[in-house]
GROMACS .gro file of C-alpha atoms in nm:
model
  449
    1MET     CA    1   8.954  -1.887   4.660
    2LYS     CA    2   9.304  -1.894   4.500
    3ASN     CA    3   9.563  -2.092   4.648
    4GLN     CA    4   9.858  -1.889   4.527
    5ILE     CA    5  10.166  -1.896   4.737
    6ASN     CA    6  10.295  -1.530   4.797
    7PRO     CA    7  10.640  -1.484   4.625
    8ALA     CA    8  10.768  -1.331   4.972
    9TRP     CA    9  10.794  -1.687   5.130
   10TYR     CA   10  11.068  -1.761   4.918
   11MET     CA   11  11.264  -1.454   5.031
   12ARG     CA   12  11.557  -1.468   5.262
   13PHE     CA   13  11.629  -1.226   5.532
   14ILE     CA   14  11.948  -1.160   5.340
   15GLU     CA   15  11.929  -1.130   4.974
   16ASP     CA   16  12.180  -1.384   4.823
   17SER     CA   17  12.188  -1.548   4.497
   18PRO     CA   18  12.326  -1.892   4.418
   19ARG     CA   19  12.702  -1.983   4.340
   20GLU     CA   20  12.820  -1.991   4.019
   21LYS     CA   21  12.645  -2.276   3.795
   22ASP     CA   22  12.437  -2.346   4.106
   23HIS     CA   23  12.081  -2.446   3.941
   24ARG     CA   24  11.943  -2.558   4.270
   25PRO     CA   25  11.611  -2.435   4.390
   26PRO     CA   26  11.605  -2.236   4.708
   27PHE     CA   27  11.465  -2.544   4.916
   28CYS     CA   28  11.740  -2.758   4.801
   29ARG     CA   29  11.979  -2.507   4.906
   30ASP     CA   30  11.793  -2.487   5.253
   31ARG     CA   31  11.843  -2.836   5.298
   32GLY     CA   32  12.210  -2.830   5.199
   33ARG     CA   33  12.288  -2.599   5.468
   34ILE     CA   34  12.108  -2.742   5.741
   35LEU     CA   35  12.270  -3.065   5.646
   36HIS     CA   36  12.611  -2.949   5.667
   37SER     CA   37  12.573  -2.742   5.981
   38ALA     CA   38  12.759  -2.819   6.312
   39ALA     CA   39  12.417  -2.831   6.492
   40PHE     CA   40  12.292  -3.108   6.276
   41ARG     CA   41  12.613  -3.338   6.285
   42CYS     CA   42  12.565  -3.233   6.682
   43LEU     CA   43  12.247  -3.448   6.693
   44GLN     CA   44  12.439  -3.775   6.629
   45ALA     CA   45  12.570  -3.748   7.005
   46LYS     CA   46  12.221  -3.609   7.140
   47THR     CA   47  11.986  -3.823   7.380
   48GLN     CA   48  11.645  -3.936   7.162
   49ILE     CA   49  11.534  -4.091   7.490
   50HIS     CA   50  11.796  -4.335   7.590
   51ALA     CA   51  12.103  -4.185   7.699
   52VAL     CA   52  12.392  -4.219   7.379
   53GLY     CA   53  12.645  -4.508   7.406
   54GLU     CA   54  12.399  -4.733   7.631
   55ASN     CA   55  12.318  -4.947   7.324
   56ASP     CA   56  12.424  -4.925   6.962
   57PHE     CA   57  12.032  -5.030   6.857
   58TYR     CA   58  11.891  -4.709   7.023
   59ARG     CA   59  11.780  -4.396   6.790
   60THR     CA   60  11.951  -4.051   6.870
   61ARG     CA   61  11.838  -3.759   6.790
   62LEU     CA   62  12.036  -3.769   6.430
   63THR     CA   63  11.863  -4.115   6.336
   64HIS     CA   64  11.523  -3.997   6.483
   65SER     CA   65  11.505  -3.674   6.260
   66LEU     CA   66  11.626  -3.894   5.940
   67GLU     CA   67  11.337  -4.140   5.988
   68THR     CA   68  11.104  -3.833   6.056
   69ALA     CA   69  11.209  -3.682   5.720
   70GLN     CA   70  11.153  -4.026   5.540
   71ILE     CA   71  10.787  -4.025   5.704
   72GLY     CA   72  10.727  -3.673   5.628
   73SER     CA   73  10.802  -3.745   5.261
   74SER     CA   74  10.587  -4.029   5.266
   75LEU     CA   75  10.329  -3.808   5.392
   76VAL     CA   76  10.352  -3.543   5.135
   77SER     CA   77  10.329  -3.778   4.873
   78GLN     CA   78  10.005  -3.959   5.037
   79LEU     CA   79   9.842  -3.608   5.001
   80LYS     CA   80   9.885  -3.569   4.675
   81PHE     CA   81   9.668  -3.866   4.583
   82SER     CA   82   9.462  -3.910   4.914
   83GLU     CA   83   9.082  -3.978   4.902
   84ALA     CA   84   9.081  -3.644   5.154
   85PHE     CA   85   9.064  -3.456   4.783
   86ALA     CA   86   8.727  -3.592   4.768
   87THR     CA   87   8.616  -3.531   5.107
   88LEU     CA   88   8.709  -3.166   5.062
   89SER     CA   89   8.517  -3.151   4.727
   90TYR     CA   90   8.204  -3.247   4.895
   91GLN     CA   91   8.239  -2.989   5.163
   92LEU     CA   92   8.339  -2.714   4.899
   93GLY     CA   93   8.057  -2.822   4.631
   94MET     CA   94   8.336  -2.880   4.371
   95ASP     CA   95   8.456  -3.157   4.130
   96ILE     CA   96   8.738  -3.361   4.268
   97LEU     CA   97   8.985  -3.330   4.008
   98PRO     CA   98   9.004  -2.944   3.980
   99LEU     CA   99   9.053  -2.928   4.358
  100GLN     CA  100   9.306  -3.167   4.339
  101LYS     CA  101   9.511  -2.971   4.091
  102ASN     CA  102   9.436  -2.648   4.308
  103LEU     CA  103   9.592  -2.808   4.645
  104LYS     CA  104   9.853  -3.033   4.501
  105PRO     CA  105  10.092  -2.693   4.400
  106LEU     CA  106  10.049  -2.623   4.787
  107LEU     CA  107  10.249  -2.904   4.915
  108PRO     CA  108  10.627  -2.846   5.018
  109THR     CA  109  10.842  -3.033   4.793
  110ASN     CA  110  11.060  -3.311   4.935
  111GLU     CA  111  11.357  -3.093   4.971
  112LEU     CA  112  11.127  -2.865   5.196
  113ILE     CA  113  10.990  -3.133   5.417
  114GLU     CA  114  11.312  -3.306   5.443
  115SER     CA  115  11.454  -2.977   5.564
  116LEU     CA  116  11.157  -2.944   5.832
  117CYS     CA  117  11.226  -3.275   5.952
  118PHE     CA  118  11.619  -3.256   5.964
  119ALA     CA  119  11.613  -2.921   6.164
  120HIS     CA  120  11.314  -2.984   6.411
  121ASP     CA  121  11.503  -3.118   6.691
  122ILE     CA  122  11.830  -2.921   6.610
  123GLY     CA  123  11.795  -2.694   6.887
  124HIS     CA  124  11.700  -2.930   7.179
  125PRO     CA  125  11.984  -2.936   7.439
  126PRO     CA  126  12.201  -3.223   7.576
  127PHE     CA  127  12.021  -3.480   7.785
  128GLY     CA  128  11.693  -3.465   7.626
  129HIS     CA  129  11.397  -3.326   7.826
  130GLY     CA  130  11.608  -3.317   8.140
  131GLY     CA  131  11.829  -3.043   7.999
  132GLU     CA  132  11.561  -2.836   7.882
  133VAL     CA  133  11.415  -2.829   8.191
  134ALA     CA  134  11.749  -2.733   8.341
  135LEU     CA  135  11.831  -2.447   8.092
  136ASN     CA  136  11.477  -2.314   8.124
  137TYR     CA  137  11.524  -2.284   8.534
  138MET     CA  138  11.861  -2.123   8.477
  139MET     CA  139  11.696  -1.865   8.241
  140HIS     CA  140  11.380  -1.809   8.402
  141ALA     CA  141  11.414  -1.446   8.486
  142HIS     CA  142  11.552  -1.393   8.130
  143GLY     CA  143  11.305  -1.527   7.890
  144GLY     CA  144  11.310  -1.893   7.968
  145PHE     CA  145  11.456  -2.178   7.739
  146GLU     CA  146  11.283  -2.403   7.540
  147GLY     CA  147  11.383  -2.661   7.242
  148ASN     CA  148  11.171  -2.561   6.937
  149ALA     CA  149  11.274  -2.187   7.045
  150GLN     CA  150  11.645  -2.258   7.043
  151THR     CA  151  11.575  -2.438   6.673
  152PHE     CA  152  11.459  -2.093   6.573
  153ARG     CA  153  11.708  -1.914   6.720
  154LEU     CA  154  11.990  -2.147   6.549
  155LEU     CA  155  11.858  -2.115   6.222
  156THR     CA  156  11.826  -1.746   6.204
  157LYS     CA  157  12.068  -1.623   6.418
  158LEU     CA  158  12.332  -1.830   6.607
  159GLU     CA  159  12.462  -2.120   6.303
  160PRO     CA  160  12.737  -1.907   6.142
  161TYR     CA  161  12.678  -1.957   5.781
  162THR     CA  162  12.622  -1.566   5.760
  163GLU     CA  163  12.737  -1.281   6.014
  164LYS     CA  164  12.403  -1.220   6.167
  165ALA     CA  165  12.116  -1.417   6.015
  166GLY     CA  166  12.220  -1.771   6.075
  167MET     CA  167  12.165  -2.026   5.788
  168ASN     CA  168  11.954  -1.742   5.588
  169LEU     CA  169  11.718  -1.970   5.516
  170THR     CA  170  11.390  -1.899   5.302
  171ARG     CA  171  11.069  -1.745   5.496
  172ARG     CA  172  10.861  -2.068   5.398
  173THR     CA  173  11.134  -2.300   5.574
  174LEU     CA  174  11.154  -2.098   5.870
  175LEU     CA  175  10.771  -2.066   5.895
  176GLY     CA  176  10.748  -2.453   5.885
  177ILE     CA  177  10.994  -2.468   6.187
  178VAL     CA  178  10.757  -2.254   6.392
  179LYS     CA  179  10.545  -2.498   6.592
  180TYR     CA  180  10.438  -2.251   6.830
  181PRO     CA  181  10.413  -1.883   6.692
  182ALA     CA  182  10.439  -1.688   7.017
  183ILE     CA  183  10.664  -1.542   7.268
  184LEU     CA  184  10.792  -1.777   7.526
  185ASP     CA  185  10.746  -1.528   7.828
  186LEU     CA  186  10.373  -1.467   7.743
  187SER     CA  187  10.287  -1.832   7.721
  188SER     CA  188  10.487  -1.891   8.021
  189PRO     CA  189  10.445  -1.575   8.258
  190GLN     CA  190  10.455  -1.823   8.567
  191TYR     CA  191  10.830  -1.794   8.593
  192GLN     CA  192  10.805  -1.466   8.740
  193TYR     CA  193  10.580  -1.604   9.005
  194ILE     CA  194  10.793  -1.866   9.111
  195GLU     CA  195  11.000  -1.808   9.439
  196LEU     CA  196  11.342  -1.947   9.420
  197GLU     CA  197  11.499  -2.112   9.718
  198LYS     CA  198  11.875  -2.071   9.772
  199ASP     CA  199  12.091  -2.317   9.585
  200GLN     CA  200  11.762  -2.472   9.455
  201SER     CA  201  11.922  -2.549   9.122
  202ARG     CA  202  12.124  -2.833   9.239
  203TYR     CA  203  11.775  -3.017   9.282
  204VAL     CA  204  11.561  -2.887   9.015
  205LYS     CA  205  11.207  -3.063   9.049
  206ILE     CA  206  11.118  -3.124   8.645
  207ALA     CA  207  10.739  -3.090   8.711
  208ASP     CA  208  10.787  -2.713   8.818
  209TRP     CA  209  10.998  -2.606   8.526
  210LYS     CA  210  10.885  -2.794   8.236
  211PRO     CA  211  10.883  -2.488   7.986
  212GLY     CA  212  10.588  -2.347   7.785
  213LYS     CA  213  10.614  -2.310   7.427
  214GLY     CA  214  10.711  -2.012   7.191
  215LEU     CA  215  10.987  -1.852   7.069
  216PHE     CA  216  11.238  -1.604   7.282
  217ARG     CA  217  11.194  -1.242   7.305
  218ASP     CA  218  11.525  -1.212   7.198
  219ASP     CA  219  11.410  -1.333   6.877
  220GLN     CA  220  11.137  -1.117   6.812
  221GLY     CA  221  11.261  -0.910   6.530
  222MET     CA  222  11.317  -1.209   6.312
  223PHE     CA  223  10.983  -1.351   6.399
  224ASN     CA  224  10.824  -1.016   6.297
  225TRP     CA  225  11.024  -1.038   5.975
  226LEU     CA  226  10.876  -1.404   5.920
  227LEU     CA  227  10.552  -1.287   5.959
  228GLU     CA  228  10.555  -0.979   5.747
  229PRO     CA  229  10.385  -1.147   5.400
  230LEU     CA  230  10.086  -1.217   5.640
  231SER     CA  231   9.761  -0.995   5.653
  232GLU     CA  232   9.711  -0.816   5.980
  233THR     CA  233   9.425  -1.027   6.043
  234ASP     CA  234   9.596  -1.358   5.958
  235ARG     CA  235   9.902  -1.267   6.170
  236CYS     CA  236   9.656  -1.168   6.486
  237LEU     CA  237   9.479  -1.516   6.442
  238PHE     CA  238   9.808  -1.725   6.355
  239THR     CA  239   9.963  -1.563   6.745
  240GLN     CA  240   9.655  -1.687   6.929
  241PHE     CA  241   9.641  -1.904   7.222
  242LYS     CA  242   9.404  -2.203   7.272
  243GLN     CA  243   9.255  -2.065   7.583
  244GLN     CA  244   9.246  -1.788   7.832
  245ARG     CA  245   9.487  -1.796   8.131
  246GLU     CA  246   9.276  -1.889   8.456
  247SER     CA  247   9.559  -1.846   8.661
  248SER     CA  248   9.889  -1.682   8.673
  249THR     CA  249  10.068  -2.021   8.676
  250ASP     CA  250   9.895  -2.130   8.377
  251THR     CA  251  10.114  -2.232   8.059
  252LEU     CA  252   9.969  -2.163   7.702
  253LYS     CA  253   9.947  -2.334   7.374
  254THR     CA  254   9.896  -2.149   7.040
  255LEU     CA  255   9.626  -2.274   6.800
  256TYR     CA  256   9.731  -2.301   6.495
  257LYS     CA  257  10.066  -2.400   6.259
  258SER     CA  258  10.160  -2.367   5.893
  259LEU     CA  259  10.085  -2.657   5.642
  260ASP     CA  260  10.444  -2.732   5.638
  261CYS     CA  261  10.491  -2.772   5.994
  262SER     CA  262  10.166  -2.973   6.049
  263ILE     CA  263  10.269  -3.235   5.808
  264MET     CA  264  10.634  -3.234   6.002
  265GLU     CA  265  10.483  -3.251   6.346
  266LEU     CA  266  10.247  -3.528   6.224
  267ALA     CA  267  10.581  -3.725   6.096
  268ASP     CA  268  10.746  -3.649   6.428
  269ASP     CA  269  10.437  -3.802   6.643
  270ILE     CA  270  10.445  -4.115   6.419
  271ALA     CA  271  10.820  -4.174   6.474
  272TYR     CA  272  10.804  -4.081   6.834
  273GLY     CA  273  10.529  -4.307   6.892
  274VAL     CA  274  10.616  -4.630   6.706
  275HIS     CA  275  11.012  -4.588   6.666
  276ASP     CA  276  11.065  -4.534   7.030
  277LEU     CA  277  10.857  -4.858   7.143
  278GLU     CA  278  11.060  -5.051   6.880
  279ASP     CA  279  11.374  -4.941   7.071
  280ALA     CA  280  11.230  -5.024   7.405
  281VAL     CA  281  11.079  -5.349   7.286
  282VAL     CA  282  11.449  -5.462   7.156
  283VAL     CA  283  11.659  -5.413   7.443
  284GLY     CA  284  11.387  -5.510   7.697
  285VAL     CA  285  11.283  -5.190   7.848
  286VAL     CA  286  10.924  -5.308   7.804
  287ASN     CA  287  10.800  -5.643   7.795
  288ARG     CA  288  10.459  -5.823   7.678
  289HIS     CA  289  10.274  -5.798   7.988
  290GLN     CA  290  10.345  -5.420   8.009
  291TRP     CA  291  10.220  -5.425   7.643
  292GLN     CA  292   9.907  -5.602   7.719
  293GLU     CA  293   9.787  -5.270   7.890
  294ALA     CA  294   9.804  -5.078   7.534
  295VAL     CA  295   9.647  -5.391   7.319
  296GLU     CA  296   9.330  -5.380   7.565
  297LYS     CA  297   9.288  -5.034   7.464
  298LEU     CA  298   9.382  -5.088   7.129
  299LYS     CA  299   9.105  -5.395   7.100
  300ASN     CA  300   8.864  -5.104   7.232
  301CYS     CA  301   8.924  -4.832   6.992
  302GLN     CA  302   8.741  -4.689   6.691
  303SER     CA  303   8.987  -4.797   6.407
  304ASP     CA  304   8.845  -5.151   6.272
  305TRP     CA  305   9.212  -5.222   6.120
  306ILE     CA  306   9.370  -5.197   6.454
  307ARG     CA  307   9.132  -5.397   6.637
  308ARG     CA  308   9.159  -5.678   6.391
  309ASN     CA  309   9.525  -5.675   6.361
  310ALA     CA  310   9.601  -5.537   6.750
  311GLU     CA  311   9.724  -5.924   6.867
  312ASP     CA  312   9.900  -6.025   6.512
  313LEU     CA  313  10.074  -5.710   6.568
  314THR     CA  314  10.162  -5.785   6.899
  315ASP     CA  315  10.294  -6.107   6.825
  316LYS     CA  316  10.510  -5.963   6.578
  317LEU     CA  317  10.633  -5.669   6.781
  318PHE     CA  318  10.767  -5.953   7.045
  319SER     CA  319  10.877  -6.194   6.810
  320ASP     CA  320  11.227  -6.344   6.856
  321LYS     CA  321  11.255  -6.325   6.461
  322HIS     CA  322  11.367  -5.971   6.385
  323TYR     CA  323  11.187  -5.965   6.031
  324LYS     CA  324  10.879  -6.002   6.185
  325ARG     CA  325  10.923  -5.707   6.433
  326LYS     CA  326  11.004  -5.490   6.126
  327ASN     CA  327  10.693  -5.617   5.942
  328ALA     CA  328  10.475  -5.480   6.236
  329VAL     CA  329  10.662  -5.165   6.245
  330GLY     CA  330  10.631  -5.101   5.886
  331ALA     CA  331  10.239  -5.192   5.889
  332LEU     CA  332  10.205  -4.963   6.173
  333VAL     CA  333  10.369  -4.655   6.005
  334ASN     CA  334  10.197  -4.711   5.710
  335PHE     CA  335   9.854  -4.716   5.885
  336PHE     CA  336   9.926  -4.365   5.989
  337ILE     CA  337  10.073  -4.258   5.680
  338THR     CA  338   9.782  -4.359   5.466
  339HIS     CA  339   9.543  -4.206   5.678
  340VAL     CA  340   9.654  -3.846   5.650
  341ARG     CA  341   9.435  -3.610   5.494
  342TRP     CA  342   9.378  -3.228   5.430
  343LYS     CA  343   9.217  -3.009   5.676
  344ILE     CA  344   9.071  -2.653   5.580
  345LEU     CA  345   9.089  -2.350   5.835
  346GLU     CA  346   8.798  -2.116   5.691
  347ASN     CA  347   8.973  -1.798   5.874
  348PHE     CA  348   9.308  -1.791   5.734
  349THR     CA  349   9.347  -1.611   5.354
  350ASP     CA  350   9.685  -1.710   5.323
  351PRO     CA  351   9.701  -2.085   5.170
  352LEU     CA  352  10.003  -2.186   5.350
  353LEU     CA  353   9.787  -2.150   5.683
  354ARG     CA  354   9.457  -2.197   5.555
  355TYR     CA  355   9.549  -2.585   5.493
  356ASN     CA  356   9.689  -2.833   5.717
  357ALA     CA  357   9.771  -3.180   5.731
  358GLU     CA  358   9.564  -3.403   5.954
  359LEU     CA  359   9.473  -3.784   6.074
  360PRO     CA  360   9.134  -3.859   6.173
  361GLU     CA  361   9.021  -3.874   6.492
  362GLU     CA  362   9.018  -4.257   6.527
  363VAL     CA  363   9.335  -4.284   6.428
  364ILE     CA  364   9.509  -4.008   6.675
  365GLU     CA  365   9.355  -4.223   6.944
  366VAL     CA  366   9.562  -4.503   6.811
  367LEU     CA  367   9.871  -4.297   6.791
  368ASP     CA  368   9.804  -4.154   7.141
  369ILE     CA  369   9.773  -4.503   7.313
  370PHE     CA  370  10.128  -4.546   7.159
  371LYS     CA  371  10.263  -4.218   7.275
  372LYS     CA  372  10.140  -4.254   7.623
  373PHE     CA  373  10.237  -4.595   7.655
  374VAL     CA  374  10.600  -4.467   7.554
  375TRP     CA  375  10.584  -4.208   7.802
  376LYS     CA  376  10.458  -4.415   8.098
  377TYR     CA  377  10.715  -4.707   8.037
  378VAL     CA  378  10.994  -4.579   7.836
  379ILE     CA  379  11.019  -4.200   7.918
  380LYS     CA  380  10.915  -4.259   8.291
  381ASN     CA  381  11.123  -4.566   8.346
  382VAL     CA  382  11.339  -4.503   8.680
  383GLN     CA  383  11.647  -4.577   8.469
  384THR     CA  384  11.580  -4.333   8.178
  385GLN     CA  385  11.486  -4.084   8.471
  386ARG     CA  386  11.787  -4.110   8.666
  387ILE     CA  387  11.999  -4.057   8.360
  388GLU     CA  388  11.794  -3.761   8.270
  389TYR     CA  389  11.841  -3.617   8.594
  390LYS     CA  390  12.209  -3.684   8.618
  391GLY     CA  391  12.236  -3.453   8.293
  392GLN     CA  392  11.977  -3.185   8.463
  393ARG     CA  393  12.260  -3.149   8.744
  394ILE     CA  394  12.560  -3.122   8.506
  395LEU     CA  395  12.391  -2.852   8.329
  396THR     CA  396  12.246  -2.645   8.622
  397GLU     CA  397  12.611  -2.656   8.790
  398MET     CA  398  12.786  -2.587   8.463
  399PHE     CA  399  12.578  -2.304   8.406
  400SER     CA  400  12.645  -2.137   8.754
  401ILE     CA  401  13.014  -2.214   8.698
  402PHE     CA  402  13.049  -2.036   8.381
  403GLU     CA  403  12.847  -1.723   8.514
  404SER     CA  404  13.088  -1.695   8.803
  405ASP     CA  405  13.396  -1.640   8.570
  406PRO     CA  406  13.291  -1.625   8.187
  407GLU     CA  407  13.577  -1.474   8.045
  408ARG     CA  408  13.789  -1.731   8.214
  409LEU     CA  409  13.642  -2.026   8.164
  410LEU     CA  410  13.430  -1.977   7.835
  411PRO     CA  411  13.559  -2.044   7.468
  412ASN     CA  412  13.742  -1.753   7.338
  413ASN     CA  413  13.478  -1.679   7.070
  414THR     CA  414  13.174  -1.737   7.342
  415ALA     CA  415  13.362  -1.532   7.575
  416LEU     CA  416  13.387  -1.236   7.334
  417ARG     CA  417  13.014  -1.276   7.265
  418TRP     CA  418  12.949  -1.249   7.627
  419LYS     CA  419  13.163  -0.965   7.672
  420ASN     CA  420  13.006  -0.752   7.433
  421ALA     CA  421  12.647  -0.841   7.515
  422THR     CA  422  12.422  -0.627   7.705
  423GLU     CA  423  12.373  -0.733   8.069
  424ARG     CA  424  12.026  -0.849   7.964
  425ASP     CA  425  12.164  -1.071   7.685
  426LYS     CA  426  12.472  -1.229   7.877
  427LYS     CA  427  12.301  -1.526   8.031
  428ARG     CA  428  12.151  -1.596   7.712
  429VAL     CA  429  12.497  -1.604   7.559
  430ILE     CA  430  12.574  -1.893   7.835
  431CYS     CA  431  12.291  -2.089   7.746
  432ASP     CA  432  12.330  -2.095   7.352
  433TYR     CA  433  12.679  -2.239   7.443
  434ILE     CA  434  12.556  -2.507   7.692
  435ALA     CA  435  12.259  -2.577   7.455
  436GLY     CA  436  12.477  -2.670   7.161
  437MET     CA  437  12.675  -2.896   7.334
  438SER     CA  438  12.620  -3.304   7.282
  439ASP     CA  439  12.598  -3.520   7.596
  440ALA     CA  440  12.949  -3.665   7.575
  441HIS     CA  441  13.095  -3.278   7.540
  442ALA     CA  442  12.873  -3.184   7.816
  443ILE     CA  443  12.996  -3.430   8.038
  444LYS     CA  444  13.368  -3.390   7.934
  445VAL     CA  445  13.339  -3.022   8.003
  446TYR     CA  446  13.166  -3.101   8.330
  447HIS     CA  447  13.438  -3.295   8.444
  448GLN     CA  448  13.741  -3.064   8.311
  449LEU     CA  449  13.560  -2.825   8.559
   0.00000   0.00000   0.00000
């Protein structure tokens, strides 16, 4: 099977040409547009896990995105020379070298993978997942809210690089951003079945309003344009869900991602699992006694390297010598990166969907141990949850205030957008405005109100 990339993936929604004497390739221009956007700068003041300003050491959404980009570039480099080529060769009955030459051109350039990693959290609202839940609740009858969907909306509509097409990025860049190729109100139809009590927005229960995954129906037109290069068969398969809905409240997830997206998501998971743990260890959110719970699991996992090194890594992680901790963090990141391999999805004809990056089962097991530990002892930490809840209350109340008198209280440009929007879209305009705030700006505006 030929692995030639369809030229349509390099197209933009609005055709444009480089400025005079600008010889950069398309993905380099995409990266520049993302790096110089207001939405990207705003990540420096948005919560990763710990509240911004609590401690100078904590990672923000911006530093997390930068680290994810570095890991993403390393994964691409590893895939160029990985032994996974040999594994695939035996599967397909081909020689190693021809297959290596055949697949290498499919890999994203450094500029492309960095673009995806820089932009992957650009749509997340203030106050982390608490903010996401709050906006999802406020938008429950108008298509919902979800951070990845807002990222797509920012890149394709809101960021004012063009009048109506956002940053006007190439199709392949946008394809790599889409983690969940479905419409949000299809993956989360339970919103229409939940009965709401009066003033419930003041006391939103997170468990009830965790958003599904997908894109907003408001952005269906751009999503349709994005998928135009795919055959009808590939398009239908790409947008399938993992399972059928068994009850009206089930949230569904899609099955597939593009090659570029699979690399970006692995980089994101590695950064989340390792670096957020490092933050927690350094500032004392977790201690060695708690970590021992994870160590016991690591000692019994399938990976020989982890079983042999679990105790040594632990000693270094909790050492009072910073260079030892950095050594442990680097060794763990290297462990995940160097195990990346190619995965073939036989049913697709487009090579950007036919191939993905993956980690072997025994490595995924290790990454899951790290991610679940961070979830239990860092994200679910009562102090973290109280700060998240505070942010959630701020956003739900601020949304209600803006909705009560938008032309008076919204900034002029946003108020004009609200005034010109259809009745169905007016809430989305308010949601866009709040989602674009940093944590500090949201607090400031809330206190003004």
